[in-house]
Amino acid sequence: MSESARTQFIPDRNWPDDKEVHINAHGGGILFHNGSYYWFGEHKIEGKAGNLAHVGVHVYSSKDLYNWKDEGIALKVSDDPTSDIAKESVIERPKVIYNPKTKKFVMWFHLELKGKGYDAARAAVAISDKPTGPYEYLRSFRLNAGHWPLNVTEADKVNQEELDKIKSKKFGGSPSSETMQAPILARDFQNGQMSRDMTLFVDEDGKAYHICASEENSTLHISELSEDFLSSSGKYVRIFPRRWNEAPAICKAHGKYWLISSDCTGWAPNAARSAVAESIWGPWKELGNPCEGINPHNKLGPELTYGGQSTYILPVNGKKNACIAIFDIWRPEDAITGGYVWLPISFEDDKIKIKWQDKWDLSVF
Ligand code: DGJ
């Protein structure tokens, strides 16, 4: 390691990679494999244009979590304008997990088709033989077509007449009374459930799960993945129906499942939320805002999550119950300048707490 190597996390400040360039991996997720961490995220470009995908998914590697080596573009957008992942599509919140049975690295991300806003609401999958890629794009789809969630109620299964009423209706992605009353789950039963903000989680027994904002962002869905991790097994639950959560991030600590999420206010920050469950299938209990303290750089505290929005919870290798909460500071006017807030999580009296730190290191765990 060079003398200038970093030995601390410094939230919401420029975070240079090995080439002294601010890390470009927004909405990211981190894979630990064979002694190295791999940080995958949205590669953004300058200006508002950077809110669409012009390049693809960027990957960095690190041994210590402070110093990151630029490993290039893991998944490239396509030059073919008819491709799902054409330049100017929306590729958000990529997450990679390793499947020991198939020996493939599997990337999932939120995909929106070029020129179609956020209407497609698809999950997309790509695979590679190496953690850093290149990843081969496989397909995109809505999840769990033809399957009801484990916790469906008879009232959720509305009749055709009710469905016809909302057939061509457009819903927004933030809280609205119209969405509150509409049978979105039943509407999407046949062709699959919407999948926007998403994350992946691999449990101790090797089972993997996809967690996403579904039903026009009004309800989170947790789906078990198939054995090869390339699709959903069809087993899923709805959690916090019509509570409008997005940006889900999940971890397991002290034998429980912990969730951090946000409200749905586009790129603008809002207050973070948290929840706990004994089983991934629930019941999930809301715990409130886990954040404390003020980000001195923008003077924002818990009511606006330090100006950030959750994207991932990283378990630190080799330390028990040591988890890092990762937030993005979105800068939609100049997307490439978006910042990162990494903070340690403490689990206290059945609560999850995240306290602002100007600087910190892994010795806190
Ligand atoms: C909030 C989401 O969390 C982001 O990933 C992104 O989809 C923006 N909305 C777009 O407005």
Tab-separated table of C-alpha atoms and ligand atoms in Angstrom:
chain	number	residue	atom	x	y	z
A	1	MET	CA	0.000	0.000	0.000
A	2	SER	CA	1.333	3.448	-0.848
A	3	GLU	CA	1.990	6.067	1.837
A	4	SER	CA	-1.026	8.055	0.719
A	5	ALA	CA	-3.320	5.088	1.223
A	6	ARG	CA	-6.565	5.886	3.000
A	7	THR	CA	-7.123	4.527	6.454
A	8	GLN	CA	-10.560	6.009	7.132
A	9	PHE	CA	-14.023	6.509	5.707
A	10	ILE	CA	-14.869	10.185	5.150
A	11	PRO	CA	-18.612	10.380	4.359
A	12	ASP	CA	-19.893	12.819	1.726
A	13	ARG	CA	-16.423	13.921	0.565
A	14	ASN	CA	-14.604	13.260	-2.674
A	15	TRP	CA	-13.559	9.562	-2.642
A	16	PRO	CA	-10.636	9.077	-5.047
A	17	ASP	CA	-9.909	5.689	-6.619
A	18	ASP	CA	-6.386	4.415	-7.455
A	19	LYS	CA	-6.257	6.905	-10.350
A	20	GLU	CA	-7.244	9.827	-8.071
A	21	VAL	CA	-10.686	10.018	-9.748
A	22	HIS	CA	-13.874	10.265	-7.617
A	23	ILE	CA	-15.412	6.790	-7.492
A	24	ASN	CA	-18.196	6.449	-10.054
A	25	ALA	CA	-20.420	3.666	-8.689
A	26	HIS	CA	-23.756	5.113	-7.580
A	27	GLY	CA	-26.735	3.142	-6.255
A	28	GLY	CA	-24.148	0.481	-5.621
A	29	GLY	CA	-23.760	-2.878	-4.000
A	30	ILE	CA	-20.719	-4.773	-2.760
A	31	LEU	CA	-19.674	-8.388	-3.232
A	32	PHE	CA	-17.045	-10.048	-1.059
A	33	HIS	CA	-15.272	-12.887	-2.874
A	34	ASN	CA	-11.968	-14.695	-2.209
A	35	GLY	CA	-10.493	-11.992	0.021
A	36	SER	CA	-11.530	-8.979	-2.069
A	37	TYR	CA	-14.466	-6.618	-2.077
A	38	TYR	CA	-16.036	-5.575	-5.392
A	39	TRP	CA	-18.091	-2.372	-5.532
A	40	PHE	CA	-20.574	-2.273	-8.421
A	41	GLY	CA	-22.553	0.863	-9.206
A	42	GLU	CA	-24.141	3.087	-11.816
A	43	HIS	CA	-21.523	4.890	-13.895
A	44	LYS	CA	-22.826	8.456	-14.181
A	45	ILE	CA	-21.748	11.158	-16.614
A	46	GLU	CA	-21.760	14.959	-16.174
A	47	GLY	CA	-24.930	17.029	-16.052
A	48	LYS	CA	-28.548	15.901	-16.028
A	49	ALA	CA	-27.750	13.501	-18.852
A	50	GLY	CA	-26.043	11.375	-16.209
A	51	ASN	CA	-29.398	10.285	-14.843
A	52	LEU	CA	-29.638	7.920	-17.825
A	53	ALA	CA	-27.200	5.081	-18.568
A	54	HIS	CA	-24.555	6.178	-21.090
A	55	VAL	CA	-21.778	3.812	-20.080
A	56	GLY	CA	-22.989	0.958	-17.867
A	57	VAL	CA	-22.117	-0.602	-14.528
A	58	HIS	CA	-18.719	0.344	-13.087
A	59	VAL	CA	-16.738	-1.998	-10.822
A	60	TYR	CA	-13.933	-1.304	-8.330
A	61	SER	CA	-12.012	-3.725	-6.124
A	62	SER	CA	-10.540	-3.346	-2.648
A	63	LYS	CA	-8.920	-5.420	0.080
A	64	ASP	CA	-9.557	-2.961	2.917
A	65	LEU	CA	-12.741	-1.042	1.937
A	66	TYR	CA	-10.933	2.337	2.082
A	67	ASN	CA	-8.808	2.100	-1.082
A	68	TRP	CA	-10.495	1.145	-4.352
A	69	LYS	CA	-8.948	0.120	-7.650
A	70	ASP	CA	-10.788	1.008	-10.843
A	71	GLU	CA	-11.558	-2.300	-12.592
A	72	GLY	CA	-13.468	-0.678	-15.466
A	73	ILE	CA	-16.961	-1.240	-16.820
A	74	ALA	CA	-18.406	-4.600	-15.764
A	75	LEU	CA	-21.549	-4.348	-17.906
A	76	LYS	CA	-21.551	-2.070	-20.932
A	77	VAL	CA	-24.645	-0.406	-22.378
A	78	SER	CA	-25.394	-1.529	-25.928
A	79	ASP	CA	-24.877	0.564	-29.057
A	80	ASP	CA	-27.886	-1.194	-30.581
A	81	PRO	CA	-30.818	1.198	-29.939
A	82	THR	CA	-33.260	-1.742	-29.897
A	83	SER	CA	-31.432	-3.507	-27.059
A	84	ASP	CA	-33.027	-3.490	-23.588
A	85	ILE	CA	-29.794	-1.984	-22.293
A	86	ALA	CA	-29.386	0.575	-25.087
A	87	LYS	CA	-27.496	3.774	-24.361
A	88	GLU	CA	-29.929	6.118	-22.511
A	89	SER	CA	-31.892	3.332	-20.937
A	90	VAL	CA	-32.055	3.481	-17.121
A	91	ILE	CA	-29.756	1.057	-15.305
A	92	GLU	CA	-30.032	1.501	-11.554
A	93	ARG	CA	-28.913	-0.108	-8.300
A	94	PRO	CA	-26.846	-3.016	-9.701
A	95	LYS	CA	-26.056	-5.795	-7.226
A	96	VAL	CA	-23.850	-8.859	-7.772
A	97	ILE	CA	-23.874	-12.197	-5.961
A	98	TYR	CA	-21.859	-15.372	-6.540
A	99	ASN	CA	-23.512	-18.699	-7.164
A	100	PRO	CA	-21.222	-21.499	-5.887
A	101	LYS	CA	-23.231	-24.190	-7.729
A	102	THR	CA	-22.963	-22.642	-11.208
A	103	LYS	CA	-19.711	-20.772	-10.393
A	104	LYS	CA	-21.206	-17.681	-12.035
A	105	PHE	CA	-21.256	-14.113	-10.812
A	106	VAL	CA	-24.844	-12.931	-11.195
A	107	MET	CA	-25.747	-9.248	-11.560
A	108	TRP	CA	-29.291	-7.960	-11.059
A	109	PHE	CA	-30.332	-4.374	-11.662
A	110	HIS	CA	-33.374	-2.178	-12.146
A	111	LEU	CA	-33.960	-1.577	-15.840
A	112	GLU	CA	-36.092	1.008	-17.595
A	113	LEU	CA	-36.317	0.985	-21.377
A	114	LYS	CA	-34.950	3.893	-23.381
A	115	GLY	CA	-37.472	6.709	-23.818
A	116	LYS	CA	-40.125	5.054	-21.656
A	117	GLY	CA	-39.579	6.874	-18.374
A	118	TYR	CA	-40.033	4.539	-15.410
A	119	ASP	CA	-42.902	2.534	-16.953
A	120	ALA	CA	-41.128	-0.754	-17.713
A	121	ALA	CA	-40.222	-1.364	-14.024
A	122	ARG	CA	-38.224	-4.485	-14.860
A	123	ALA	CA	-35.619	-6.561	-13.127
A	124	ALA	CA	-32.659	-7.456	-15.345
A	125	VAL	CA	-29.965	-10.133	-15.090
A	126	ALA	CA	-26.406	-10.460	-16.436
A	127	ILE	CA	-23.716	-13.078	-15.714
A	128	SER	CA	-19.962	-13.462	-15.773
A	129	ASP	CA	-17.274	-16.029	-14.933
A	130	LYS	CA	-15.188	-13.351	-13.220
A	131	PRO	CA	-16.231	-10.864	-10.537
A	132	THR	CA	-15.031	-7.877	-12.559
A	133	GLY	CA	-16.746	-9.070	-15.748
A	134	PRO	CA	-17.345	-8.511	-18.561
A	135	TYR	CA	-20.956	-9.401	-17.742
A	136	GLU	CA	-23.165	-10.844	-20.443
A	137	TYR	CA	-26.663	-9.370	-20.437
A	138	LEU	CA	-29.270	-12.139	-20.293
A	139	ARG	CA	-32.785	-10.692	-20.069
A	140	SER	CA	-35.206	-8.407	-18.267
A	141	PHE	CA	-38.639	-9.166	-16.927
A	142	ARG	CA	-41.359	-8.433	-14.394
A	143	LEU	CA	-41.192	-10.765	-11.410
A	144	ASN	CA	-43.379	-13.654	-10.263
A	145	ALA	CA	-45.776	-13.726	-13.236
A	146	GLY	CA	-48.721	-16.010	-12.445
A	147	HIS	CA	-47.849	-16.327	-8.744
A	148	TRP	CA	-49.647	-14.823	-5.758
A	149	PRO	CA	-47.492	-13.820	-2.787
A	150	LEU	CA	-47.448	-16.123	0.238
A	151	ASN	CA	-49.377	-13.514	2.219
A	152	VAL	CA	-52.025	-12.713	-0.410
A	153	THR	CA	-55.531	-12.127	0.934
A	154	GLU	CA	-58.793	-12.984	-0.804
A	155	ALA	CA	-59.481	-9.244	-0.987
A	156	ASP	CA	-56.279	-8.774	-3.037
A	157	LYS	CA	-57.628	-11.082	-5.780
A	158	VAL	CA	-60.130	-8.676	-7.297
A	159	ASN	CA	-62.406	-9.504	-10.224
A	160	GLN	CA	-61.975	-8.594	-13.884
A	161	GLU	CA	-64.456	-5.743	-13.704
A	162	GLU	CA	-62.335	-3.970	-11.089
A	163	LEU	CA	-59.195	-4.587	-13.124
A	164	ASP	CA	-60.748	-3.171	-16.302
A	165	LYS	CA	-61.254	0.130	-14.493
A	166	ILE	CA	-57.509	0.673	-14.126
A	167	LYS	CA	-56.363	-1.054	-17.330
A	168	SER	CA	-54.959	2.002	-19.071
A	169	LYS	CA	-54.459	4.165	-16.017
A	170	LYS	CA	-51.050	5.757	-15.341
A	171	PHE	CA	-49.861	5.981	-11.743
A	172	GLY	CA	-47.021	8.124	-10.354
A	173	GLY	CA	-44.151	6.709	-8.331
A	174	SER	CA	-44.889	8.616	-5.108
A	175	PRO	CA	-47.713	8.406	-2.580
A	176	SER	CA	-51.136	9.070	-4.075
A	177	SER	CA	-54.670	8.267	-2.950
A	178	GLU	CA	-55.412	6.741	-6.367
A	179	THR	CA	-52.671	4.144	-6.012
A	180	MET	CA	-53.807	3.519	-2.429
A	181	GLN	CA	-57.137	2.242	-3.693
A	182	ALA	CA	-56.089	0.488	-6.891
A	183	PRO	CA	-55.640	-3.309	-7.081
A	184	ILE	CA	-52.112	-3.114	-8.532
A	185	LEU	CA	-51.022	-6.552	-7.273
A	186	ALA	CA	-53.932	-8.231	-9.096
A	187	ARG	CA	-53.417	-6.052	-12.181
A	188	ASP	CA	-49.856	-7.370	-12.521
A	189	PHE	CA	-50.586	-10.984	-11.500
A	190	GLN	CA	-50.518	-12.350	-15.033
A	191	ASN	CA	-47.606	-10.452	-16.569
A	192	GLY	CA	-45.472	-10.095	-13.474
A	193	GLN	CA	-44.946	-7.632	-10.674
A	194	MET	CA	-43.153	-4.303	-11.088
A	195	SER	CA	-39.564	-4.082	-9.887
A	196	ARG	CA	-37.930	-0.683	-9.395
A	197	ASP	CA	-35.431	0.088	-6.583
A	198	MET	CA	-33.880	-3.232	-5.652
A	199	THR	CA	-31.250	-5.087	-3.725
A	200	LEU	CA	-30.112	-8.698	-3.334
A	201	PHE	CA	-29.433	-10.606	-0.151
A	202	VAL	CA	-27.770	-14.023	0.331
A	203	ASP	CA	-28.664	-15.796	3.556
A	204	GLU	CA	-26.397	-18.076	5.616
A	205	ASP	CA	-28.051	-21.156	4.090
A	206	GLY	CA	-27.043	-19.986	0.593
A	207	LYS	CA	-30.539	-18.962	-0.477
A	208	ALA	CA	-30.714	-15.646	-2.297
A	209	TYR	CA	-33.473	-13.041	-2.267
A	210	HIS	CA	-34.497	-10.069	-4.389
A	211	ILE	CA	-36.061	-7.159	-2.532
A	212	CYS	CA	-37.726	-4.402	-4.548
A	213	ALA	CA	-40.165	-1.536	-4.648
A	214	SER	CA	-43.202	-2.906	-6.471
A	215	GLU	CA	-46.873	-2.050	-7.082
A	216	GLU	CA	-46.111	1.474	-8.399
A	217	ASN	CA	-43.596	1.859	-5.516
A	218	SER	CA	-46.346	1.469	-2.927
A	219	THR	CA	-45.286	-1.945	-1.568
A	220	LEU	CA	-42.032	-3.858	-1.101
A	221	HIS	CA	-41.751	-7.408	-2.440
A	222	ILE	CA	-39.251	-9.994	-1.197
A	223	SER	CA	-38.746	-12.868	-3.650
A	224	GLU	CA	-36.690	-16.025	-3.295
A	225	LEU	CA	-34.368	-16.576	-6.257
A	226	SER	CA	-34.153	-19.844	-8.199
A	227	GLU	CA	-31.205	-22.169	-7.450
A	228	ASP	CA	-29.145	-20.658	-10.301
A	229	PHE	CA	-30.001	-17.111	-9.064
A	230	LEU	CA	-31.149	-16.178	-12.576
A	231	SER	CA	-34.863	-15.807	-11.861
A	232	SER	CA	-37.385	-15.770	-9.051
A	233	SER	CA	-38.601	-19.116	-7.709
A	234	GLY	CA	-42.167	-17.767	-7.586
A	235	LYS	CA	-42.151	-17.663	-3.776
A	236	TYR	CA	-42.535	-14.118	-2.499
A	237	VAL	CA	-44.167	-11.864	0.089
A	238	ARG	CA	-45.455	-8.315	0.104
A	239	ILE	CA	-44.266	-6.235	3.036
A	240	PHE	CA	-45.516	-2.880	4.298
A	241	PRO	CA	-48.362	-2.697	1.763
A	242	ARG	CA	-48.987	0.859	0.547
A	243	ARG	CA	-46.380	2.344	2.896
A	244	TRP	CA	-44.319	3.635	-0.038
A	245	ASN	CA	-40.827	2.354	0.617
A	246	GLU	CA	-37.980	2.442	-1.868
A	247	ALA	CA	-34.175	2.142	-1.728
A	248	PRO	CA	-34.345	-1.154	0.237
A	249	ALA	CA	-31.138	-2.457	1.850
A	250	ILE	CA	-31.038	-5.562	4.012
A	251	CYS	CA	-28.700	-7.469	6.331
A	252	LYS	CA	-28.719	-10.201	8.947
A	253	ALA	CA	-27.241	-9.529	12.389
A	254	HIS	CA	-27.818	-10.998	15.853
A	255	GLY	CA	-29.899	-13.689	14.119
A	256	LYS	CA	-32.437	-11.178	12.768
A	257	TYR	CA	-33.138	-9.544	9.416
A	258	TRP	CA	-32.824	-5.755	9.292
A	259	LEU	CA	-34.114	-3.480	6.579
A	260	ILE	CA	-33.341	0.142	5.801
A	261	SER	CA	-35.416	1.983	3.219
A	262	SER	CA	-36.685	5.435	2.273
A	263	ASP	CA	-39.884	7.201	1.350
A	264	CYS	CA	-40.577	7.818	-2.369
A	265	THR	CA	-39.555	11.388	-3.289
A	266	GLY	CA	-37.575	10.896	-6.515
A	267	TRP	CA	-33.978	12.153	-6.260
A	268	ALA	CA	-34.817	14.409	-3.305
A	269	PRO	CA	-33.838	13.084	0.123
A	270	ASN	CA	-36.380	12.128	2.771
A	271	ALA	CA	-36.276	10.420	6.178
A	272	ALA	CA	-34.846	6.893	6.300
A	273	ARG	CA	-36.875	4.053	7.757
A	274	SER	CA	-35.951	0.743	9.341
A	275	ALA	CA	-37.573	-2.568	10.175
A	276	VAL	CA	-36.743	-5.938	11.734
A	277	ALA	CA	-37.967	-9.524	11.298
A	278	GLU	CA	-37.166	-12.954	12.738
A	279	SER	CA	-37.750	-14.550	9.328
A	280	ILE	CA	-37.164	-13.011	5.927
A	281	TRP	CA	-40.808	-13.853	5.160
A	282	GLY	CA	-41.927	-11.699	8.070
A	283	PRO	CA	-43.782	-10.525	9.954
A	284	TRP	CA	-41.722	-7.342	9.615
A	285	LYS	CA	-41.922	-4.703	12.308
A	286	GLU	CA	-41.284	-1.034	11.560
A	287	LEU	CA	-38.708	0.592	13.841
A	288	GLY	CA	-38.617	4.178	12.586
A	289	ASN	CA	-35.760	6.389	11.453
A	290	PRO	CA	-32.406	4.788	12.369
A	291	CYS	CA	-30.292	7.921	11.707
A	292	GLU	CA	-28.810	10.385	14.198
A	293	GLY	CA	-26.509	13.374	13.847
A	294	ILE	CA	-25.857	16.030	11.218
A	295	ASN	CA	-23.841	15.991	8.016
A	296	PRO	CA	-21.770	19.179	8.495
A	297	HIS	CA	-21.213	19.564	4.743
A	298	ASN	CA	-24.881	20.217	3.933
A	299	LYS	CA	-26.221	20.648	7.510
A	300	LEU	CA	-28.775	17.885	6.921
A	301	GLY	CA	-29.708	15.446	9.668
A	302	PRO	CA	-31.994	12.442	10.109
A	303	GLU	CA	-35.103	14.134	8.723
A	304	LEU	CA	-33.385	14.116	5.311
A	305	THR	CA	-30.934	11.230	5.867
A	306	TYR	CA	-27.885	13.553	5.698
A	307	GLY	CA	-29.004	14.414	2.141
A	308	GLY	CA	-28.758	10.757	1.113
A	309	GLN	CA	-30.765	7.660	0.294
A	310	SER	CA	-29.968	4.064	1.248
A	311	THR	CA	-28.589	1.635	-1.297
A	312	TYR	CA	-26.875	-1.261	0.488
A	313	ILE	CA	-25.862	-2.776	3.801
A	314	LEU	CA	-22.379	-4.276	3.710
A	315	PRO	CA	-21.420	-6.998	6.200
A	316	VAL	CA	-17.718	-6.581	7.056
A	317	ASN	CA	-15.834	-9.808	6.423
A	318	GLY	CA	-14.417	-11.506	9.512
A	319	LYS	CA	-16.285	-9.377	12.073
A	320	LYS	CA	-19.477	-10.625	13.666
A	321	ASN	CA	-22.569	-8.423	13.357
A	322	ALA	CA	-20.457	-5.649	11.801
A	323	CYS	CA	-22.458	-3.923	9.087
A	324	ILE	CA	-21.976	-0.689	7.152
A	325	ALA	CA	-24.963	1.327	5.940
A	326	ILE	CA	-24.319	2.796	2.498
A	327	PHE	CA	-26.199	5.840	1.189
A	328	ASP	CA	-25.967	7.852	-2.030
A	329	ILE	CA	-26.075	11.614	-2.071
A	330	TRP	CA	-27.790	12.110	-5.430
A	331	ARG	CA	-26.866	15.186	-7.451
A	332	PRO	CA	-29.334	14.915	-10.362
A	333	GLU	CA	-28.218	18.271	-11.844
A	334	ASP	CA	-24.683	16.909	-12.244
A	335	ALA	CA	-25.062	13.195	-11.634
A	336	ILE	CA	-21.355	12.273	-11.754
A	337	THR	CA	-20.659	14.369	-8.641
A	338	GLY	CA	-23.000	12.237	-6.491
A	339	GLY	CA	-21.467	11.408	-3.108
A	340	TYR	CA	-21.293	8.417	-0.808
A	341	VAL	CA	-22.090	8.151	2.874
A	342	TRP	CA	-20.820	5.009	4.596
A	343	LEU	CA	-21.627	4.735	8.291
A	344	PRO	CA	-21.345	1.943	10.871
A	345	ILE	CA	-24.548	0.366	12.121
A	346	SER	CA	-25.063	-0.424	15.776
A	347	PHE	CA	-27.751	-2.787	16.922
A	348	GLU	CA	-29.001	-1.612	20.316
A	349	ASP	CA	-31.953	-2.958	22.322
A	350	ASP	CA	-33.599	-4.410	19.278
A	351	LYS	CA	-33.102	-1.184	17.351
A	352	ILE	CA	-30.864	-0.345	14.450
A	353	LYS	CA	-28.879	2.887	14.884
A	354	ILE	CA	-26.777	4.840	12.423
A	355	LYS	CA	-24.853	7.816	13.784
A	356	TRP	CA	-23.169	10.419	11.613
A	357	GLN	CA	-19.340	10.379	11.785
A	358	ASP	CA	-17.084	12.939	10.080
A	359	LYS	CA	-14.408	10.239	9.860
A	360	TRP	CA	-14.264	6.674	11.098
A	361	ASP	CA	-12.563	3.333	10.562
A	362	LEU	CA	-13.285	-0.364	10.989
A	363	SER	CA	-11.906	-0.415	14.566
A	364	VAL	CA	-15.354	0.822	15.710
A	365	PHE	CA	-16.611	-2.739	15.289
B	1	DGJ	C1	-35.375	7.279	-6.353
B	1	DGJ	C2	-34.698	5.976	-6.507
B	1	DGJ	O1	-34.336	5.500	-5.268
B	1	DGJ	C3	-33.491	6.105	-7.414
B	1	DGJ	O2	-32.844	4.890	-7.532
B	1	DGJ	C4	-33.995	6.616	-8.718
B	1	DGJ	O3	-34.844	5.666	-9.292
B	1	DGJ	C5	-34.742	7.917	-8.535
B	1	DGJ	N1	-35.819	7.741	-7.610
B	1	DGJ	C6	-35.297	8.450	-9.829
B	1	DGJ	O4	-36.086	9.572	-9.609
